[in-house]
Short mmCIF file of C-alpha atoms and ligand atoms in Angstrom, two decimals:
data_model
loop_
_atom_site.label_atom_id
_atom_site.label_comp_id
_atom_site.label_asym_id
_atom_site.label_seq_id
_atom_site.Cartn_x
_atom_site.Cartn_y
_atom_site.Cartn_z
CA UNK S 6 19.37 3.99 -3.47
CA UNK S 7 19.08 6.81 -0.98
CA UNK S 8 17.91 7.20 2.79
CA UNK S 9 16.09 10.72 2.86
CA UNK S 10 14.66 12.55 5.71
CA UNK S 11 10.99 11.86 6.00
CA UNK S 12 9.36 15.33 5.62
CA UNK S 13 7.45 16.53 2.63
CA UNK S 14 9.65 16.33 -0.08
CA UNK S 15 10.75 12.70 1.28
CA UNK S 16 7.22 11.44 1.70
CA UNK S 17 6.29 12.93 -2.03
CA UNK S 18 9.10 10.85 -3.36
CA UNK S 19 8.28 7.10 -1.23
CA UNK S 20 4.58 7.86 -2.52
CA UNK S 21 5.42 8.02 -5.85
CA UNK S 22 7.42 4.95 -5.63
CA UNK S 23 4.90 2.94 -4.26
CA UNK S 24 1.97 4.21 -6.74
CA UNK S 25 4.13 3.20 -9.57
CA UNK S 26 4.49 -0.28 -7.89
CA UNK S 27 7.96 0.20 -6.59
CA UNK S 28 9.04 -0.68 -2.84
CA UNK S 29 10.15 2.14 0.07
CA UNK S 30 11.60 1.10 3.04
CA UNK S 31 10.09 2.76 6.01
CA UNK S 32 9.94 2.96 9.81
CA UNK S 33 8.16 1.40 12.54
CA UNK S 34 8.23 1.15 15.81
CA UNK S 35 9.14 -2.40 15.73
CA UNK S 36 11.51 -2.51 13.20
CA UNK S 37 12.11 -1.04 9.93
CA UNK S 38 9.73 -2.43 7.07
CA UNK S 39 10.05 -2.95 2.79
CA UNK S 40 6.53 -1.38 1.72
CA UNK S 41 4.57 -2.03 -1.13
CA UNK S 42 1.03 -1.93 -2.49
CA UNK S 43 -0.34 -4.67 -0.59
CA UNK S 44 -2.10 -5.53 -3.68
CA UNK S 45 -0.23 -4.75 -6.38
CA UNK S 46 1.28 -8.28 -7.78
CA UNK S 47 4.26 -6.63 -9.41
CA UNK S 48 5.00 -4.77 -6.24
CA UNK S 49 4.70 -8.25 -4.19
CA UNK S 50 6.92 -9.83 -6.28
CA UNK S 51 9.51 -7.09 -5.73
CA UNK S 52 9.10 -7.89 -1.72
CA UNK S 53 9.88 -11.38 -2.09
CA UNK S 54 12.98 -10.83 -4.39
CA UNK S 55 14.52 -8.05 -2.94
CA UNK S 56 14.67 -10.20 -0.06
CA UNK S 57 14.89 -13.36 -1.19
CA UNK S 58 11.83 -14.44 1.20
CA UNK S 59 10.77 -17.81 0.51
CA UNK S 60 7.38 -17.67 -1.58
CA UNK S 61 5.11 -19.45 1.40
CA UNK S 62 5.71 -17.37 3.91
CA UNK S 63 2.90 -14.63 3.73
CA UNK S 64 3.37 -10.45 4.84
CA UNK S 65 1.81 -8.65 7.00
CA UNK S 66 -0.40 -5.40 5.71
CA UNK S 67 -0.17 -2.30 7.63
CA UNK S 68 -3.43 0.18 7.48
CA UNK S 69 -3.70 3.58 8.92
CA UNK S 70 -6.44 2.36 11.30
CA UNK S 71 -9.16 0.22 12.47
CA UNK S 72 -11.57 0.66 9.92
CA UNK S 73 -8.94 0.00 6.87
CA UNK S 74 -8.25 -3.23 8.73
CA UNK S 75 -11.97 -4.50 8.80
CA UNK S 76 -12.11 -3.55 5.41
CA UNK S 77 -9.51 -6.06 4.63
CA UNK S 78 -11.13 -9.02 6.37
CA UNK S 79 -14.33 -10.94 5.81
CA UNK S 80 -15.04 -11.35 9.71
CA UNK S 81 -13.98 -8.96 12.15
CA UNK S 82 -13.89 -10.98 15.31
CA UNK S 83 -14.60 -9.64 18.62
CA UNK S 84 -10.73 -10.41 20.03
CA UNK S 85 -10.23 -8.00 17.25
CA UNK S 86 -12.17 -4.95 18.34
CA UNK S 87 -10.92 -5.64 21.92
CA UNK S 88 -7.26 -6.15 20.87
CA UNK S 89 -7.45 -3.08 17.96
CA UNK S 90 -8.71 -0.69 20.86
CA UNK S 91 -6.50 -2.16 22.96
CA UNK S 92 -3.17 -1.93 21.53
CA UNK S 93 -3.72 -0.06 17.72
CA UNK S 94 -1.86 1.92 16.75
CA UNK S 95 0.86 -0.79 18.34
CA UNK S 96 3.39 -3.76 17.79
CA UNK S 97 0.31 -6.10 17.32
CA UNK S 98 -0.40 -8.19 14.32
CA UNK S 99 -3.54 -9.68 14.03
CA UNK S 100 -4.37 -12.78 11.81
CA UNK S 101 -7.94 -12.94 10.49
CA UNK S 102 -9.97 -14.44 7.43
CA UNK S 103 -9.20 -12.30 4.45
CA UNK S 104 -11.93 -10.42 2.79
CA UNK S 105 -12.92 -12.81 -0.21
CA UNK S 106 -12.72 -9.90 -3.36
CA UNK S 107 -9.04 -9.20 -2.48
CA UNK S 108 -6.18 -11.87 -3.86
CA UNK S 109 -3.79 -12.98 -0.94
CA UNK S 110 -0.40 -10.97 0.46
CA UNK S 111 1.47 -13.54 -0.81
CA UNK S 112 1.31 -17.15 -1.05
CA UNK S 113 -2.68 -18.53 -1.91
CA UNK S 114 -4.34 -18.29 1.87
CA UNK S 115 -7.22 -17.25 3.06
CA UNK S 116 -6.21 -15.57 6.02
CA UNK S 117 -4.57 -11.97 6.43
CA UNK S 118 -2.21 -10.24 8.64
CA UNK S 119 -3.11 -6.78 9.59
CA UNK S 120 -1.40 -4.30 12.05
CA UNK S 121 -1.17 -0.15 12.86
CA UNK S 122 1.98 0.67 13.48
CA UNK S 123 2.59 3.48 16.06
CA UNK S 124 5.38 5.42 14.42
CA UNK S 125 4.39 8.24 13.02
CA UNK S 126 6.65 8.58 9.67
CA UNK S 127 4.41 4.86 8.94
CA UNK S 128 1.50 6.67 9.51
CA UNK S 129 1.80 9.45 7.59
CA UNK S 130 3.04 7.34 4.60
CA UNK S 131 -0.21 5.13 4.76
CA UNK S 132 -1.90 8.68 5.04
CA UNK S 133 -0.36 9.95 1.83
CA UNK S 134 -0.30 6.80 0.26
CA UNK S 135 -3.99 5.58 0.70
CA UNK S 136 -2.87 2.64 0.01
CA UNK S 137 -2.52 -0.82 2.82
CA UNK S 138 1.45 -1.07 2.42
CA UNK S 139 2.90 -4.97 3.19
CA UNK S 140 5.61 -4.79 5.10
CA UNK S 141 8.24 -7.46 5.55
CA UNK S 142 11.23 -6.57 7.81
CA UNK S 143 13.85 -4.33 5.50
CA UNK S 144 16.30 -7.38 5.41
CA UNK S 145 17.67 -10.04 3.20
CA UNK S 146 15.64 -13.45 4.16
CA UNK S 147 17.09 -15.19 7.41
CA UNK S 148 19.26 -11.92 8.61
CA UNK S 149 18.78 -9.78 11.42
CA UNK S 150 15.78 -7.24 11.13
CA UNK S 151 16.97 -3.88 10.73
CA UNK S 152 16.15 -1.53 13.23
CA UNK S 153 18.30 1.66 11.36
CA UNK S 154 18.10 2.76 8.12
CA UNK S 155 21.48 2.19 7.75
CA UNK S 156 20.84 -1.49 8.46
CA UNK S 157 18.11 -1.24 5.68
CA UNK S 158 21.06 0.00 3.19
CA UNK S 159 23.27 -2.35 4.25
CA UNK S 160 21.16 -5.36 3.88
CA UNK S 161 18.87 -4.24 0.85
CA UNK S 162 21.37 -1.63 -1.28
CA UNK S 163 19.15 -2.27 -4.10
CA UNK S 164 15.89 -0.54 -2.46
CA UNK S 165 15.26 2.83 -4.42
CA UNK S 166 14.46 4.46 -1.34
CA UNK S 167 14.27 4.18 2.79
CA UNK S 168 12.92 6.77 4.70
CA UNK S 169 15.12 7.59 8.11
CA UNK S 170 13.03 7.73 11.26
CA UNK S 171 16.01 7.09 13.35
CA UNK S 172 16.52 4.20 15.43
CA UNK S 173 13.24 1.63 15.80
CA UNK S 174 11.98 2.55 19.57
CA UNK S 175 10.71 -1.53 20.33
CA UNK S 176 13.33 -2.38 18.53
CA UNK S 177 11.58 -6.46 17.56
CA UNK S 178 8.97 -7.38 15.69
CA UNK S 179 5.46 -7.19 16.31
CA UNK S 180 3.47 -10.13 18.16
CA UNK S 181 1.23 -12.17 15.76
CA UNK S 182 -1.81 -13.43 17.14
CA UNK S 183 -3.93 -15.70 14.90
CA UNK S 184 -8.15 -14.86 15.78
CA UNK S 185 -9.34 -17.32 12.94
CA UNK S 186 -10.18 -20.27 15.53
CA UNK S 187 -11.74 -20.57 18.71
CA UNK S 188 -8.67 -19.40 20.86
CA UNK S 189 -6.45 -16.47 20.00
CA UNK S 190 -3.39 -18.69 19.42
CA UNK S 191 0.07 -16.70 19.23
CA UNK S 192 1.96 -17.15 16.27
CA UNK S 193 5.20 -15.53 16.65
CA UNK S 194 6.34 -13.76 20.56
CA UNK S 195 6.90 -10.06 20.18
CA UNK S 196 7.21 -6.78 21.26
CA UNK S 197 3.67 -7.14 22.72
CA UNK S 198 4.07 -9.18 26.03
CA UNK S 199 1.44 -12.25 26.59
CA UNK S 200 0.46 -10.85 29.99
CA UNK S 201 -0.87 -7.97 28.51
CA UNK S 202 -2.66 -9.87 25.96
CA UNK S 203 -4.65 -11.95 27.80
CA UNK S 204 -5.73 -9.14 29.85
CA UNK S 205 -7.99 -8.28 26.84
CA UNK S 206 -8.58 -11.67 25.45
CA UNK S 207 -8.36 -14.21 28.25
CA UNK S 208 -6.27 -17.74 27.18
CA UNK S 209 -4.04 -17.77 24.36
CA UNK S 210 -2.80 -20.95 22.94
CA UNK S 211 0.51 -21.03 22.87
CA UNK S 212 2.32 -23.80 20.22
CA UNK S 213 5.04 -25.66 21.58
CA UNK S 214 7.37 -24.28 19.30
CA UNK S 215 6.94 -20.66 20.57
CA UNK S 216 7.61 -21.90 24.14
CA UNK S 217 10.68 -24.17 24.05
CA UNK S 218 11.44 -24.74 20.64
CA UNK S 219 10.71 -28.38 20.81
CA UNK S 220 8.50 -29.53 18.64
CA UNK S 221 9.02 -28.01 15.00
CA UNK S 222 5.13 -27.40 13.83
CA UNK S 223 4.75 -25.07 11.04
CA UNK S 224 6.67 -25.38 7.99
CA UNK S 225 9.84 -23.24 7.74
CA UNK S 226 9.78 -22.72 11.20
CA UNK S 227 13.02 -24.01 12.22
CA UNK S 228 14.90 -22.39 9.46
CA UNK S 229 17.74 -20.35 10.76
CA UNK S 230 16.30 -17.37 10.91
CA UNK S 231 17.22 -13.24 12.57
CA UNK S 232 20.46 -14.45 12.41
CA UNK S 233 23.99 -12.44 12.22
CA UNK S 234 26.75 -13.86 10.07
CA UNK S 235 28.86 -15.45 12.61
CA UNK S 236 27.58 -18.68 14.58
CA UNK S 237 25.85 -17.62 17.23
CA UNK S 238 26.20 -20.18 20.44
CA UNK S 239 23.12 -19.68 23.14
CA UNK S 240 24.75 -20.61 26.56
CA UNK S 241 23.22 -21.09 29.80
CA UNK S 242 26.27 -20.36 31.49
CA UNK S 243 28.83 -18.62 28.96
CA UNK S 244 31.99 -19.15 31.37
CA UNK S 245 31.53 -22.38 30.72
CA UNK S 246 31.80 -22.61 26.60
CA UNK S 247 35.17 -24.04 25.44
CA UNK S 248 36.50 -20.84 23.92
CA UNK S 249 39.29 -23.48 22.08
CA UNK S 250 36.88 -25.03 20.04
CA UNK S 251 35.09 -22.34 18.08
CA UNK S 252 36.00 -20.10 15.21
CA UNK S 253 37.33 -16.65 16.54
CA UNK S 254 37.19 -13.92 16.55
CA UNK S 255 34.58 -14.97 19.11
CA UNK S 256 32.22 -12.44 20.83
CA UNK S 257 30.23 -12.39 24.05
CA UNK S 258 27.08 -11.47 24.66
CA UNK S 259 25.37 -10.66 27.89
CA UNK S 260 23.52 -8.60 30.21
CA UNK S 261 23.59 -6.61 33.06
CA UNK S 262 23.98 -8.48 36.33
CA UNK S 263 24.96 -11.66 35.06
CA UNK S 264 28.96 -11.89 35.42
CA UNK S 265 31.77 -9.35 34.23
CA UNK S 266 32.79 -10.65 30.59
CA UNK S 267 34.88 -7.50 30.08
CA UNK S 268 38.51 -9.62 29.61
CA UNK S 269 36.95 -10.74 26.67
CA UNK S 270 38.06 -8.85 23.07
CA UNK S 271 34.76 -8.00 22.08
CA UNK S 272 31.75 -7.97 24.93
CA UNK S 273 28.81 -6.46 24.42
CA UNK S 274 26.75 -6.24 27.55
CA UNK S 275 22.67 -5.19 27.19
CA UNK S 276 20.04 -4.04 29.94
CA UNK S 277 18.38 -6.90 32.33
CA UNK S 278 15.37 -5.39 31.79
CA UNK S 279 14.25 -7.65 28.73
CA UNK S 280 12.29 -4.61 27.19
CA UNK S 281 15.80 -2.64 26.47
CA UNK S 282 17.41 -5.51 25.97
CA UNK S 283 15.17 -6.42 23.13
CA UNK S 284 15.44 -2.80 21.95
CA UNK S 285 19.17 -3.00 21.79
CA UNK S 286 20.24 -6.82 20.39
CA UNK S 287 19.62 -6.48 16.72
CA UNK S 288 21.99 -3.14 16.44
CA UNK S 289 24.39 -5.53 18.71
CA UNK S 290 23.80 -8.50 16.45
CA UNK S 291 24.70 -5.62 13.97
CA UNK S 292 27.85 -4.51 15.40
CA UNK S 293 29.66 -7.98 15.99
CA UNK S 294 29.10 -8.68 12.46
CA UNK S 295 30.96 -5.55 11.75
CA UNK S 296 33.43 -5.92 13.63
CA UNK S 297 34.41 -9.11 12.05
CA UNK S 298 33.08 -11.25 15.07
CA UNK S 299 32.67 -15.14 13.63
CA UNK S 300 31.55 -16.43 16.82
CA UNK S 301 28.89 -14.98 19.56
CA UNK S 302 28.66 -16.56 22.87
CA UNK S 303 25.17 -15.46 23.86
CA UNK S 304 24.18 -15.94 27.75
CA UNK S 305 20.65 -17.19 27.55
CA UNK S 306 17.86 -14.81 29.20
CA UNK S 307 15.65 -16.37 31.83
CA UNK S 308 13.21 -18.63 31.03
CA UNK S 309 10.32 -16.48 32.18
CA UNK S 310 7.12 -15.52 29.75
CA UNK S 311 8.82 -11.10 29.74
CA UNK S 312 11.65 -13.18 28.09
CA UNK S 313 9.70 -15.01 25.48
CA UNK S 314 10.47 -12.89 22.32
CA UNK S 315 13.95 -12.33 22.95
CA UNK S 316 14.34 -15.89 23.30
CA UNK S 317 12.62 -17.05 20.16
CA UNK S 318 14.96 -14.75 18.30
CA UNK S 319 18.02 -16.11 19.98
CA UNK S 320 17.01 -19.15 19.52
CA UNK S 321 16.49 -19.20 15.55
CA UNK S 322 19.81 -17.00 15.40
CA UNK S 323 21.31 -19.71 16.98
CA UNK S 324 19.79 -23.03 14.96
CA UNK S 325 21.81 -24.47 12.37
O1 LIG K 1 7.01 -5.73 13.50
C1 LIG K 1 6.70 -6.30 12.45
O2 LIG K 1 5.79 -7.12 12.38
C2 LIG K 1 7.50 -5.91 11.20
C3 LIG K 1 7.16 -4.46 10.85
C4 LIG K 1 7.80 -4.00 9.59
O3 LIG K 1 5.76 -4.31 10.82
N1 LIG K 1 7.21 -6.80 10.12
C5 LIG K 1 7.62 -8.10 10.12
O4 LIG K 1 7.31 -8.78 8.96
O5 LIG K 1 8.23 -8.60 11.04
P1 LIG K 1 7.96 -10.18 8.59
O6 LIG K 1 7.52 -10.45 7.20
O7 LIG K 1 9.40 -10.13 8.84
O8 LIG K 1 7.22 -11.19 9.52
C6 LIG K 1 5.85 -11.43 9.32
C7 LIG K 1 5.42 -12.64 10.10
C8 LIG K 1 5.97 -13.89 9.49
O9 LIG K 1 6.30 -14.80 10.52
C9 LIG K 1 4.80 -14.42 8.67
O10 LIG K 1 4.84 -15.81 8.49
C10 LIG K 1 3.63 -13.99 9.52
O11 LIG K 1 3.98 -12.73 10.04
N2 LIG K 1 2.40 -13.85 8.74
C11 LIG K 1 2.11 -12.93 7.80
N3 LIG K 1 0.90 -13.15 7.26
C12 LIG K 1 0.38 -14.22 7.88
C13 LIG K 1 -0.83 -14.95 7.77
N4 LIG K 1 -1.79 -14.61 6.92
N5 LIG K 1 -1.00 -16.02 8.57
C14 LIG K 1 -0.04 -16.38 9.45
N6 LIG K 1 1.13 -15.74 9.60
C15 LIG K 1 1.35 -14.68 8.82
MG1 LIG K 2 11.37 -10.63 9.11
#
């Protein structure tokens, strides 16, 4: 396993991997992704045991643009032009019926996930590659994504190669909107707000379990999920968590503006500005695991929509 720079010689070497049906882990501007031959079966299979990724839960495909992504699908809605012109190449993954002479990403559906990512070491791979590349996040099933490519190497040691782009600029995953039914519905929050969204495809339904976590709707769903190795507690006010009771080391996390943790051992303390914070909590996630950290007192964000993503992911880090 090696993480090379991404310039000729590097991209030579990923391509070759993935035309023989091997897996490269590259960058995005979400997170860092495991690539392979979207429809190569023995490349697939790689995906899912590298990472131990439970066999229902489908990838998404990454194409170099719009036109490789129709190509993909059987019916090219119009949310999709919009949103493609919109927001491609961007942290948008978009959910549509899957062309019928291709076999599925994954588990037998009929839809597919499709997105253009705007980094530009992804898009010169899918340039040299000509081929779609799936791309899980580069981590072991249930961790935190990574968003280095040392966070790649540490979770995945056994992939043969990860390109280094440096640190992920969004930092969280992509939004996935699903266009196969009447109403754009949003299938995981991301790095692509709502508000901007709906600017370009008026209402999106949003499922209950996106919004509060309340109702459990999709299979797999509540599975503990983006989550560091030590128990993560959300808190609405962390001052009051009974530091007695929980397995220490224990951690705090928090932002800007909220109250001054810094007595505690470890504190790590991220923007109010939910953008950077997003940007910034996987590589903290990251740290307090390295530093030994077995429990993370996390001060809940506001419950406003800007908020949305960073408090899905906190929220499946934190479930049991
Ligand atoms: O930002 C991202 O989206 C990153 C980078 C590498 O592109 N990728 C990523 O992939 O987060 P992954 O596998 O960690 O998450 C993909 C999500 C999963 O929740 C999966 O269930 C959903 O997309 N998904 C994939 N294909 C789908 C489909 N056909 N229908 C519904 N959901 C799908
Ligand atoms: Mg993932």
């Amino acid at each position: 396993m090696t993480i090379v720079v991404p310039d000729a010689d590097g991209l030579r070497r990923a391509v070759e991997l993935l035309h023989r049906d091997s897996v490269v882990a590259f960058p995005t501007e979400t997170v860092y992704g495991l690539g392979a031959h979207a429809f190569s079966a023995k490349a697939i299979a790689e995906v899912y045991r590298l990472k131990n990724r439970p066999s229902w839960n489908p990838l998404i495909v990454h194409v170099p643009d719009v036109a490789a992504a129709r190509g993909l699908a059987e019916h090219w809605p119009d949310a999709a032009n919009d949103l493609a012109a919109q927001f491609w190449p961007g942290p948008l993954t978009l959910v549509v019926e899957r062309a019928r002479h291709l076999s599925a990403v994954g588990p037998p559906i009929d839809t597919i996930a499709l997105r253009v990512p705007a980094h530009e070491v992804a898009l010169k791979l899918l340039d040299a590659a000509g081929l779609p590349l799936a791309a899980p996040s580069a981590n072991r099933s249930e961790g935190i994504s990574p968003t280095t490519a040392e966070h790649v190497l540490r979770s995945l040691p056994d992939v043969p190669l990860i390109l280094d782009g440096g640190p992920a600029p969004w930092g969280i995953e992509s939004t996935v909107l699903d266009l196969t039914g009447q109403t754009p519905r949003l299938l995981r929050p991301g790095a692509l707000g709502l508000r901007a969204l709906r600017e370009v495809t008026g209402a999106i339904a949003l499922p209950e379990e996106v919004v509060d976590g309340a109702s459990r709707s999709s299979p797999g769903m509540n599975a503990r999920h983006y989550a560091p190795k030590a128990t993560v507690i959300l808190a609405e006010d962390v001052s009051k968590v009974e530091r007695g009771g929980v397995a220490g080391p224990v951690a705090v996390l928090s932002y800007e503006s909220v109250e001054d943790f810094s007595d505690d051992l470890v504190a790590e303390v991220l923007s109010v500005d939910p953008r950077e914070y997003a940007a910034d909590l996987y590589a903290a996630l990251h740290r307090l695991d390295d530093a030994g950290v077995r429990t993370i007192i996390v001060q809940a964000p506001p419950e406003t929509e800007e908020w949305l993503a960073v408090r899905d992911r906190l929220r499946r880090a934190a479930a049991s």
